[in-house]
Amino acid sequence: MILYINSCVRSESRTDRIAKAVLNKLGKDYTEVYLPDENLQPLSEERLEKRSSLIEQGDYSDAMFNYAKQFAKADKIVISAPYWDLSFPSVLKLYIENIYVTGIVSEYTAEGLPHGLCNADELIYVTTAGGPYDEDYSFGYIKELAEKYLGIKKTVLIKAEMLDVEGFDAELIVRNVINSINNT
């Protein structure tokens, strides 16, 4: 199963357009989680205590673990996340907070080292930026998380940048990125 995690809030999102080209290139059906419509909640003290208690019991039947189970089962993951204020939309961080469940997406070895449990062989991160893009504050975090903690061996960055800078043709940049996806 291909899992599409969409954190784009704009109906005419350039990031989503590029991600849809990636999904089309993959040529398979996908399951979309449109994060702005999900009822994602931060881990309050009450939710954290409940989650910790259930994890200690090895009971992952509660609905709070559904996102984590879906993520762990995916064969391939595509994330669309525009580059906002040197990062990604906060709703993506909420999603990550909700899926990072020890016993579902990762575990710790006897030596205390993280070991990923996710099935996905690849995570493709799609982003757009109005100005120059610095991957350290968005893709860098996702790449580290995927490869070191979730067990996803390959991460790919697809980006379109300088889209809102005077003198740059945003539509041409987006089309060129989509064409490069279609031609690989």
Backbone as JSON Lines, residues from 0, in Angstrom:
{"i":0,"aa":"M","n":[0.83,-1.18,0.0],"ca":[0.0,0.0,0.0],"c":[0.88,1.25,0.0]}
{"i":1,"aa":"I","n":[0.52,2.2,-0.83],"ca":[1.19,3.5,-0.85],"c":[0.38,4.42,0.05]}
{"i":2,"aa":"L","n":[1.07,5.06,0.98],"ca":[0.43,5.99,1.9],"c":[0.84,7.41,1.53]}
{"i":3,"aa":"Y","n":[-0.15,8.25,1.27],"ca":[0.09,9.65,0.94],"c":[-0.32,10.5,2.13]}
{"i":4,"aa":"I","n":[0.65,11.13,2.76],"ca":[0.42,12.01,3.89],"c":[0.47,13.45,3.37]}
{"i":5,"aa":"N","n":[-0.69,14.07,3.3],"ca":[-0.85,15.38,2.67],"c":[-1.05,16.44,3.75]}
{"i":6,"aa":"S","n":[-0.07,17.33,3.89],"ca":[-0.2,18.41,4.88],"c":[-0.42,19.77,4.21]}
{"i":7,"aa":"C","n":[-0.84,19.76,2.97],"ca":[-1.08,21.0,2.21],"c":[-2.47,21.54,2.52]}
{"i":8,"aa":"V","n":[-2.55,22.77,2.97],"ca":[-3.84,23.33,3.34],"c":[-4.5,24.1,2.2]}
{"i":9,"aa":"R","n":[-3.75,24.52,1.23],"ca":[-4.32,25.28,0.12],"c":[-4.95,24.35,-0.91]}
{"i":10,"aa":"S","n":[-6.13,24.74,-1.41],"ca":[-6.81,23.92,-2.41],"c":[-6.05,23.88,-3.73]}
{"i":11,"aa":"E","n":[-5.28,24.89,-4.03],"ca":[-4.47,24.94,-5.26],"c":[-2.99,24.79,-4.92]}
{"i":12,"aa":"S","n":[-2.68,23.89,-4.04],"ca":[-1.31,23.72,-3.55],"c":[-0.37,23.23,-4.64]}
{"i":13,"aa":"R","n":[0.73,23.94,-4.8],"ca":[1.77,23.52,-5.75],"c":[2.46,22.26,-5.24]}
{"i":14,"aa":"T","n":[2.61,22.16,-3.94],"ca":[3.24,20.97,-3.34],"c":[2.4,19.73,-3.63]}
{"i":15,"aa":"D","n":[1.1,19.86,-3.45],"ca":[0.19,18.74,-3.72],"c":[0.23,18.36,-5.2]}
{"i":16,"aa":"R","n":[0.29,19.34,-6.1],"ca":[0.37,19.03,-7.54],"c":[1.6,18.17,-7.84]}
{"i":17,"aa":"I","n":[2.72,18.54,-7.25],"ca":[3.95,17.78,-7.48],"c":[3.83,16.38,-6.86]}
{"i":18,"aa":"A","n":[3.28,16.31,-5.66],"ca":[3.11,15.01,-5.0],"c":[2.19,14.1,-5.82]}
{"i":19,"aa":"K","n":[1.15,14.67,-6.4],"ca":[0.23,13.87,-7.23],"c":[0.95,13.33,-8.47]}
{"i":20,"aa":"A","n":[1.92,14.09,-9.0],"ca":[2.72,13.59,-10.11],"c":[3.57,12.4,-9.65]}
{"i":21,"aa":"V","n":[4.11,12.49,-8.45],"ca":[4.88,11.36,-7.89],"c":[3.97,10.14,-7.75]}
{"i":22,"aa":"L","n":[2.8,10.34,-7.18],"ca":[1.86,9.24,-6.99],"c":[1.43,8.63,-8.32]}
{"i":23,"aa":"N","n":[1.21,9.48,-9.32],"ca":[0.86,9.01,-10.65],"c":[2.0,8.18,-11.25]}
{"i":24,"aa":"K","n":[3.21,8.63,-11.03],"ca":[4.39,7.91,-11.54],"c":[4.51,6.53,-10.87]}
{"i":25,"aa":"L","n":[4.15,6.46,-9.61],"ca":[4.21,5.18,-8.91],"c":[3.2,4.21,-9.5]}
{"i":26,"aa":"G","n":[2.16,4.75,-10.14],"ca":[1.23,3.95,-10.91],"c":[0.33,3.01,-10.14]}
{"i":27,"aa":"K","n":[0.13,3.27,-8.89],"ca":[-0.7,2.38,-8.09],"c":[-1.71,3.22,-7.33]}
{"i":28,"aa":"D","n":[-2.7,2.55,-6.82],"ca":[-3.65,3.21,-5.93],"c":[-2.92,3.59,-4.65]}
{"i":29,"aa":"Y","n":[-3.43,4.6,-4.01],"ca":[-2.83,5.04,-2.75],"c":[-3.93,5.41,-1.76]}
{"i":30,"aa":"T","n":[-3.53,5.41,-0.51],"ca":[-4.41,5.85,0.57],"c":[-3.92,7.21,1.01]}
{"i":31,"aa":"E","n":[-4.82,8.2,0.99],"ca":[-4.44,9.56,1.37],"c":[-4.93,9.87,2.78]}
{"i":32,"aa":"V","n":[-4.03,10.44,3.56],"ca":[-4.39,11.0,4.85],"c":[-4.21,12.5,4.7]}
{"i":33,"aa":"Y","n":[-5.34,13.21,4.59],"ca":[-5.31,14.66,4.42],"c":[-5.3,15.28,5.82]}
{"i":34,"aa":"L","n":[-4.12,15.63,6.28],"ca":[-3.93,16.02,7.68],"c":[-4.8,17.19,8.14]}
{"i":35,"aa":"P","n":[-5.04,18.22,7.3],"ca":[-5.9,19.31,7.79],"c":[-7.31,18.86,8.18]}
{"i":36,"aa":"D","n":[-7.79,17.76,7.64],"ca":[-9.13,17.26,7.98],"c":[-9.14,16.24,9.11]}
{"i":37,"aa":"E","n":[-7.97,15.79,9.52],"ca":[-7.89,14.8,10.59],"c":[-8.02,15.49,11.95]}
{"i":38,"aa":"N","n":[-8.51,14.78,12.9],"ca":[-8.66,15.33,14.25],"c":[-7.44,14.98,15.09]}
{"i":39,"aa":"L","n":[-6.29,15.46,14.66],"ca":[-5.04,15.16,15.36],"c":[-4.95,15.99,16.64]}
{"i":40,"aa":"Q","n":[-4.6,15.32,17.71],"ca":[-4.49,15.97,19.01],"c":[-3.05,15.85,19.52]}
{"i":41,"aa":"P","n":[-2.55,16.93,20.13],"ca":[-1.22,16.81,20.75],"c":[-1.29,15.89,21.96]}
{"i":42,"aa":"L","n":[-0.16,15.4,22.35],"ca":[-0.12,14.5,23.51],"c":[-0.18,15.31,24.8]}
{"i":43,"aa":"S","n":[-1.37,15.48,25.31],"ca":[-1.58,16.12,26.61],"c":[-1.12,15.14,27.69]}
{"i":44,"aa":"E","n":[-1.08,15.61,28.91],"ca":[-0.67,14.72,30.0],"c":[-1.59,13.49,30.07]}
{"i":45,"aa":"E","n":[-2.89,13.73,29.93],"ca":[-3.86,12.63,30.0],"c":[-3.65,11.63,28.86]}
{"i":46,"aa":"R","n":[-3.52,12.14,27.63],"ca":[-3.33,11.25,26.48],"c":[-1.99,10.52,26.57]}
{"i":47,"aa":"L","n":[-0.97,11.21,27.03],"ca":[0.35,10.59,27.16],"c":[0.33,9.46,28.2]}
{"i":48,"aa":"E","n":[-0.33,9.7,29.31],"ca":[-0.44,8.65,30.33],"c":[-1.21,7.44,29.8]}
{"i":49,"aa":"K","n":[-2.3,7.7,29.1],"ca":[-3.09,6.61,28.52],"c":[-2.24,5.83,27.53]}
{"i":50,"aa":"R","n":[-1.57,6.55,26.64],"ca":[-0.75,5.9,25.62],"c":[0.36,5.08,26.27]}
{"i":51,"aa":"S","n":[1.06,5.66,27.22],"ca":[2.16,4.95,27.9],"c":[1.67,3.69,28.59]}
{"i":52,"aa":"S","n":[0.52,3.78,29.24],"ca":[-0.05,2.62,29.92],"c":[-0.4,1.51,28.93]}
{"i":53,"aa":"L","n":[-1.02,1.87,27.83],"ca":[-1.38,0.88,26.81],"c":[-0.13,0.24,26.19]}
{"i":54,"aa":"I","n":[0.89,1.05,25.92],"ca":[2.13,0.51,25.35],"c":[2.77,-0.47,26.33]}
{"i":55,"aa":"E","n":[2.81,-0.11,27.61],"ca":[3.38,-1.01,28.63],"c":[2.65,-2.34,28.67]}
{"i":56,"aa":"Q","n":[1.34,-2.31,28.44],"ca":[0.53,-3.53,28.45],"c":[0.61,-4.29,27.12]}
{"i":57,"aa":"G","n":[1.21,-3.65,26.1],"ca":[1.25,-4.26,24.78],"c":[-0.11,-4.26,24.1]}
{"i":58,"aa":"D","n":[-0.97,-3.35,24.51],"ca":[-2.33,-3.25,23.97],"c":[-2.39,-2.09,22.97]}
{"i":59,"aa":"Y","n":[-2.39,-2.44,21.7],"ca":[-2.42,-1.42,20.64],"c":[-3.78,-1.38,19.96]}
{"i":60,"aa":"S","n":[-4.83,-1.8,20.65],"ca":[-6.16,-1.86,20.05],"c":[-6.89,-0.53,20.07]}
{"i":61,"aa":"D","n":[-6.45,0.42,20.87],"ca":[-7.12,1.72,20.96],"c":[-6.97,2.48,19.63]}
{"i":62,"aa":"A","n":[-7.99,3.25,19.29],"ca":[-7.99,4.03,18.04],"c":[-6.83,5.02,17.98]}
{"i":63,"aa":"M","n":[-6.27,5.41,19.11],"ca":[-5.16,6.36,19.09],"c":[-3.93,5.79,18.37]}
{"i":64,"aa":"F","n":[-3.9,4.48,18.15],"ca":[-2.77,3.84,17.47],"c":[-3.03,3.59,15.98]}
{"i":65,"aa":"N","n":[-4.19,3.95,15.49],"ca":[-4.53,3.65,14.09],"c":[-3.58,4.3,13.09]}
{"i":66,"aa":"Y","n":[-3.21,5.56,13.29],"ca":[-2.28,6.21,12.36],"c":[-0.94,5.48,12.35]}
{"i":67,"aa":"A","n":[-0.46,5.11,13.52],"ca":[0.84,4.42,13.62],"c":[0.79,3.08,12.9]}
{"i":68,"aa":"K","n":[-0.29,2.34,13.09],"ca":[-0.41,1.03,12.43],"c":[-0.47,1.19,10.91]}
{"i":69,"aa":"Q","n":[-1.23,2.17,10.45],"ca":[-1.33,2.42,9.01],"c":[0.04,2.79,8.44]}
{"i":70,"aa":"F","n":[0.75,3.66,9.13],"ca":[2.08,4.09,8.69],"c":[3.05,2.91,8.64]}
{"i":71,"aa":"A","n":[3.04,2.09,9.68],"ca":[3.96,0.95,9.77],"c":[3.72,-0.07,8.68]}
{"i":72,"aa":"K","n":[2.47,-0.22,8.24],"ca":[2.12,-1.23,7.23],"c":[2.4,-0.77,5.79]}
{"i":73,"aa":"A","n":[2.52,0.53,5.58],"ca":[2.69,1.05,4.21],"c":[3.95,0.49,3.56]}
{"i":74,"aa":"D","n":[3.86,0.23,2.26],"ca":[5.01,-0.24,1.48],"c":[5.87,0.91,0.99]}
{"i":75,"aa":"K","n":[5.22,2.04,0.77],"ca":[5.87,3.25,0.27],"c":[5.1,4.42,0.86]}
{"i":76,"aa":"I","n":[5.84,5.5,1.19],"ca":[5.2,6.67,1.81],"c":[5.59,7.93,1.02]}
{"i":77,"aa":"V","n":[4.59,8.73,0.71],"ca":[4.81,10.03,0.09],"c":[4.26,11.08,1.05]}
{"i":78,"aa":"I","n":[5.1,12.06,1.38],"ca":[4.68,13.16,2.24],"c":[4.75,14.45,1.43]}
{"i":79,"aa":"S","n":[3.66,15.22,1.43],"ca":[3.7,16.55,0.83],"c":[3.64,17.57,1.96]}
{"i":80,"aa":"A","n":[4.63,18.47,1.95],"ca":[4.73,19.45,3.04],"c":[5.37,20.72,2.52]}
{"i":81,"aa":"P","n":[4.59,21.78,2.35],"ca":[5.2,23.04,1.94],"c":[6.18,23.53,3.0]}
{"i":82,"aa":"Y","n":[7.16,24.28,2.56],"ca":[8.19,24.82,3.44],"c":[7.71,26.16,3.97]}
{"i":83,"aa":"W","n":[7.27,26.17,5.22],"ca":[6.74,27.37,5.85],"c":[7.63,27.79,7.0]}
{"i":84,"aa":"D","n":[8.04,29.03,7.01],"ca":[8.78,29.59,8.14],"c":[9.91,28.66,8.6]}
{"i":85,"aa":"L","n":[10.68,28.18,7.64],"ca":[11.85,27.33,7.86],"c":[11.51,25.95,8.39]}
{"i":86,"aa":"S","n":[10.31,25.46,8.12],"ca":[9.94,24.12,8.55],"c":[8.76,23.62,7.72]}
{"i":87,"aa":"F","n":[8.04,22.67,8.24],"ca":[6.85,22.15,7.58],"c":[5.63,22.54,8.41]}
{"i":88,"aa":"P","n":[4.43,22.4,7.88],"ca":[3.23,22.76,8.64],"c":[3.15,21.99,9.97]}
{"i":89,"aa":"S","n":[2.67,22.67,10.99],"ca":[2.6,22.08,12.33],"c":[1.73,20.83,12.38]}
{"i":90,"aa":"V","n":[0.77,20.73,11.48],"ca":[-0.09,19.54,11.47],"c":[0.72,18.28,11.15]}
{"i":91,"aa":"L","n":[1.8,18.42,10.4],"ca":[2.67,17.27,10.13],"c":[3.41,16.86,11.4]}
{"i":92,"aa":"K","n":[3.85,17.81,12.19],"ca":[4.49,17.47,13.47],"c":[3.52,16.75,14.39]}
{"i":93,"aa":"L","n":[2.25,17.2,14.41],"ca":[1.23,16.51,15.21],"c":[1.05,15.07,14.74]}
{"i":94,"aa":"Y","n":[1.06,14.89,13.44],"ca":[0.93,13.54,12.89],"c":[2.1,12.67,13.35]}
{"i":95,"aa":"I","n":[3.31,13.2,13.23],"ca":[4.5,12.45,13.64],"c":[4.42,12.09,15.12]}
{"i":96,"aa":"E","n":[3.98,13.04,15.92],"ca":[3.82,12.8,17.36],"c":[2.83,11.66,17.62]}
{"i":97,"aa":"N","n":[1.82,11.57,16.79],"ca":[0.81,10.53,16.95],"c":[1.23,9.17,16.39]}
{"i":98,"aa":"I","n":[2.12,9.15,15.41],"ca":[2.53,7.84,14.84],"c":[3.76,7.25,15.52]}
{"i":99,"aa":"Y","n":[4.54,8.08,16.21],"ca":[5.76,7.53,16.79],"c":[5.41,6.75,18.07]}
{"i":100,"aa":"V","n":[5.09,5.49,17.87],"ca":[4.65,4.62,18.95],"c":[5.62,3.44,19.05]}
{"i":101,"aa":"T","n":[6.31,3.37,20.16],"ca":[7.2,2.24,20.41],"c":[6.36,0.96,20.42]}
{"i":102,"aa":"G","n":[6.82,-0.01,19.66],"ca":[6.09,-1.27,19.55],"c":[5.31,-1.37,18.24]}
{"i":103,"aa":"I","n":[5.12,-0.24,17.56],"ca":[4.43,-0.25,16.27],"c":[5.37,0.22,15.16]}
{"i":104,"aa":"V","n":[5.95,1.4,15.31],"ca":[6.84,1.91,14.25],"c":[8.31,1.75,14.61]}
{"i":105,"aa":"S","n":[8.6,1.52,15.88],"ca":[9.99,1.31,16.3],"c":[10.02,0.54,17.61]}
{"i":106,"aa":"E","n":[11.2,0.1,17.94],"ca":[11.45,-0.55,19.22],"c":[12.88,-0.22,19.6]}
{"i":107,"aa":"Y","n":[13.26,-0.58,20.8],"ca":[14.64,-0.36,21.24],"c":[15.29,-1.7,21.49]}
{"i":108,"aa":"T","n":[16.52,-1.82,21.04],"ca":[17.27,-3.06,21.23],"c":[17.68,-3.18,22.7]}
{"i":109,"aa":"A","n":[18.25,-4.31,23.05],"ca":[18.73,-4.53,24.42],"c":[19.8,-3.52,24.8]}
{"i":110,"aa":"E","n":[20.49,-2.98,23.77],"ca":[21.52,-1.97,24.02],"c":[20.94,-0.56,24.1]}
{"i":111,"aa":"G","n":[19.62,-0.45,23.92],"ca":[18.97,0.86,23.99],"c":[18.99,1.64,22.69]}
{"i":112,"aa":"L","n":[19.32,0.97,21.6],"ca":[19.37,1.64,20.3],"c":[18.04,1.48,19.57]}
{"i":113,"aa":"P","n":[17.62,2.51,18.84],"ca":[16.35,2.4,18.12],"c":[16.47,1.43,16.95]}
{"i":114,"aa":"H","n":[15.37,0.73,16.72],"ca":[15.28,-0.21,15.61],"c":[13.9,-0.01,14.98]}
{"i":115,"aa":"G","n":[13.88,0.36,13.7],"ca":[12.62,0.63,13.03],"c":[11.84,-0.62,12.69]}
{"i":116,"aa":"L","n":[10.52,-0.51,12.74],"ca":[9.63,-1.63,12.45],"c":[8.76,-1.38,11.23]}
{"i":117,"aa":"C","n":[8.97,-0.26,10.54],"ca":[8.11,0.08,9.4],"c":[8.43,-0.79,8.19]}
{"i":118,"aa":"N","n":[7.41,-1.09,7.43],"ca":[7.51,-1.94,6.25],"c":[8.03,-1.19,5.02]}
{"i":119,"aa":"A","n":[7.82,0.12,4.97],"ca":[8.13,0.9,3.76],"c":[9.6,0.79,3.38]}
{"i":120,"aa":"D","n":[9.83,0.63,2.08],"ca":[11.2,0.62,1.58],"c":[11.66,2.02,1.16]}
{"i":121,"aa":"E","n":[10.7,2.96,1.05],"ca":[11.05,4.3,0.57],"c":[10.06,5.33,1.1]}
{"i":122,"aa":"L","n":[10.58,6.49,1.45],"ca":[9.78,7.64,1.81],"c":[10.17,8.77,0.87]}
{"i":123,"aa":"I","n":[9.19,9.33,0.17],"ca":[9.42,10.43,-0.76],"c":[8.82,11.68,-0.15]}
{"i":124,"aa":"Y","n":[9.65,12.68,0.05],"ca":[9.24,13.93,0.68],"c":[9.17,15.01,-0.39]}
{"i":125,"aa":"V","n":[7.99,15.58,-0.57],"ca":[7.76,16.6,-1.61],"c":[7.52,17.94,-0.93]}
{"i":126,"aa":"T","n":[8.25,18.95,-1.36],"ca":[8.1,20.28,-0.77],"c":[8.24,21.37,-1.81]}
{"i":127,"aa":"T","n":[7.7,22.52,-1.48],"ca":[7.89,23.72,-2.29],"c":[8.24,24.86,-1.35]}
{"i":128,"aa":"A","n":[9.0,25.81,-1.89],"ca":[9.41,26.95,-1.09],"c":[9.3,28.23,-1.91]}
{"i":129,"aa":"G","n":[8.82,29.27,-1.27],"ca":[8.72,30.56,-1.94],"c":[10.08,31.16,-2.24]}
{"i":130,"aa":"G","n":[11.05,30.89,-1.41],"ca":[12.42,31.36,-1.59],"c":[13.36,30.18,-1.67]}
{"i":131,"aa":"P","n":[14.62,30.38,-1.26],"ca":[15.55,29.25,-1.26],"c":[15.17,28.23,-0.18]}
{"i":132,"aa":"Y","n":[15.38,26.97,-0.49],"ca":[15.0,25.89,0.41],"c":[16.22,25.38,1.16]}
{"i":133,"aa":"D","n":[16.1,25.24,2.47],"ca":[17.14,24.67,3.32],"c":[16.59,23.4,3.95]}
{"i":134,"aa":"E","n":[17.06,22.26,3.5],"ca":[16.5,20.98,3.94],"c":[16.78,20.64,5.4]}
{"i":135,"aa":"D","n":[17.71,21.33,6.03],"ca":[18.05,21.02,7.42],"c":[16.86,21.12,8.35]}
{"i":136,"aa":"Y","n":[15.93,22.0,8.06],"ca":[14.84,22.28,8.99],"c":[13.54,21.55,8.67]}
{"i":137,"aa":"S","n":[13.55,20.73,7.68],"ca":[12.32,19.99,7.35],"c":[12.68,18.58,6.88]}
{"i":138,"aa":"F","n":[13.15,18.46,5.65],"ca":[13.5,17.14,5.14],"c":[14.59,16.48,5.98]}
{"i":139,"aa":"G","n":[15.53,17.25,6.46],"ca":[16.6,16.68,7.29],"c":[16.05,15.94,8.5]}
{"i":140,"aa":"Y","n":[15.07,16.53,9.14],"ca":[14.42,15.91,10.29],"c":[13.69,14.63,9.88]}
{"i":141,"aa":"I","n":[12.92,14.7,8.8],"ca":[12.16,13.55,8.32],"c":[13.11,12.42,7.91]}
{"i":142,"aa":"K","n":[14.18,12.75,7.23],"ca":[15.17,11.76,6.78],"c":[15.79,11.03,7.99]}
{"i":143,"aa":"E","n":[16.22,11.78,8.99],"ca":[16.8,11.18,10.2],"c":[15.79,10.26,10.88]}
{"i":144,"aa":"L","n":[14.57,10.75,11.03],"ca":[13.52,9.97,11.67],"c":[13.26,8.69,10.9]}
{"i":145,"aa":"A","n":[13.1,8.81,9.58],"ca":[12.78,7.64,8.75],"c":[13.89,6.6,8.78]}
{"i":146,"aa":"E","n":[15.11,7.04,8.58],"ca":[16.23,6.09,8.44],"c":[16.76,5.57,9.77]}
{"i":147,"aa":"K","n":[16.8,6.4,10.8],"ca":[17.4,5.97,12.07],"c":[16.4,5.37,13.05]}
{"i":148,"aa":"Y","n":[15.14,5.77,12.95],"ca":[14.18,5.34,13.96],"c":[13.04,4.49,13.42]}
{"i":149,"aa":"L","n":[12.69,4.68,12.15],"ca":[11.54,3.98,11.6],"c":[11.9,2.79,10.73]}
{"i":150,"aa":"G","n":[13.17,2.68,10.35],"ca":[13.63,1.56,9.55],"c":[13.38,1.69,8.05]}
{"i":151,"aa":"I","n":[13.11,2.9,7.59],"ca":[12.9,3.14,6.16],"c":[14.26,3.44,5.55]}
{"i":152,"aa":"K","n":[14.71,2.59,4.66],"ca":[16.09,2.65,4.18],"c":[16.37,3.78,3.2]}
{"i":153,"aa":"K","n":[15.38,4.16,2.43],"ca":[15.63,5.17,1.39],"c":[14.67,6.34,1.55]}
{"i":154,"aa":"T","n":[15.24,7.54,1.58],"ca":[14.43,8.75,1.59],"c":[14.83,9.6,0.39]}
{"i":155,"aa":"V","n":[13.84,10.2,-0.23],"ca":[14.05,11.0,-1.43],"c":[13.41,12.37,-1.21]}
{"i":156,"aa":"L","n":[14.12,13.41,-1.61],"ca":[13.6,14.78,-1.55],"c":[13.28,15.24,-2.97]}
{"i":157,"aa":"I","n":[12.06,15.72,-3.16],"ca":[11.66,16.36,-4.41],"c":[11.2,17.76,-4.03]}
{"i":158,"aa":"K","n":[11.82,18.77,-4.63],"ca":[11.52,20.14,-4.23],"c":[11.4,21.08,-5.42]}
{"i":159,"aa":"A","n":[10.63,22.12,-5.2],"ca":[10.56,23.26,-6.11],"c":[10.75,24.49,-5.24]}
{"i":160,"aa":"E","n":[11.72,25.3,-5.58],"ca":[12.02,26.45,-4.73],"c":[12.05,27.74,-5.55]}
{"i":161,"aa":"M","n":[12.1,28.86,-4.86],"ca":[12.15,30.21,-5.45],"c":[10.84,30.56,-6.15]}
{"i":162,"aa":"L","n":[9.75,29.99,-5.69],"ca":[8.46,30.14,-6.36],"c":[7.82,31.5,-6.17]}
{"i":163,"aa":"D","n":[8.19,32.22,-5.14],"ca":[7.59,33.52,-4.87],"c":[8.59,34.67,-4.98]}
{"i":164,"aa":"V","n":[9.72,34.42,-5.62],"ca":[10.75,35.44,-5.77],"c":[10.56,36.14,-7.11]}
{"i":165,"aa":"E","n":[10.54,37.45,-7.06],"ca":[10.35,38.24,-8.28],"c":[11.42,37.87,-9.31]}
{"i":166,"aa":"G","n":[10.96,37.67,-10.54],"ca":[11.87,37.31,-11.62],"c":[11.92,35.81,-11.89]}
{"i":167,"aa":"F","n":[11.34,35.02,-11.02],"ca":[11.29,33.57,-11.21],"c":[9.88,33.19,-11.64]}
{"i":168,"aa":"D","n":[9.78,32.28,-12.58],"ca":[8.48,31.84,-13.09],"c":[8.04,30.6,-12.32]}
{"i":169,"aa":"A","n":[7.16,30.81,-11.34],"ca":[6.75,29.72,-10.45],"c":[6.12,28.56,-11.22]}
{"i":170,"aa":"E","n":[5.25,28.87,-12.15],"ca":[4.57,27.81,-12.9],"c":[5.57,26.99,-13.71]}
{"i":171,"aa":"L","n":[6.52,27.65,-14.3],"ca":[7.56,26.95,-15.08],"c":[8.4,26.05,-14.17]}
{"i":172,"aa":"I","n":[8.75,26.55,-13.0],"ca":[9.53,25.75,-12.05],"c":[8.76,24.49,-11.65]}
{"i":173,"aa":"V","n":[7.49,24.67,-11.32],"ca":[6.67,23.53,-10.92],"c":[6.54,22.54,-12.07]}
{"i":174,"aa":"R","n":[6.27,23.03,-13.27],"ca":[6.14,22.14,-14.44],"c":[7.44,21.4,-14.7]}
{"i":175,"aa":"N","n":[8.57,22.07,-14.55],"ca":[9.87,21.41,-14.76],"c":[10.1,20.28,-13.76]}
{"i":176,"aa":"V","n":[9.71,20.51,-12.51],"ca":[9.85,19.45,-11.5],"c":[8.94,18.28,-11.85]}
{"i":177,"aa":"I","n":[7.71,18.58,-12.23],"ca":[6.76,17.51,-12.63],"c":[7.27,16.76,-13.84]}
{"i":178,"aa":"N","n":[7.8,17.47,-14.81],"ca":[8.37,16.82,-16.0],"c":[9.55,15.93,-15.63]}
{"i":179,"aa":"S","n":[10.37,16.37,-14.71],"ca":[11.52,15.54,-14.3],"c":[11.04,14.26,-13.62]}
{"i":180,"aa":"I","n":[9.94,14.35,-12.86],"ca":[9.36,13.16,-12.22],"c":[8.86,12.21,-13.3]}
{"i":181,"aa":"N","n":[8.14,12.75,-14.28],"ca":[7.55,11.92,-15.33],"c":[8.61,11.28,-16.24]}
{"i":182,"aa":"N","n":[9.79,11.89,-16.31],"ca":[10.83,11.41,-17.21],"c":[11.87,10.53,-16.52]}
{"i":183,"aa":"T","n":[11.65,10.2,-15.25],"ca":[12.63,9.32,-14.58],"c":[12.1,7.92,-14.47]}
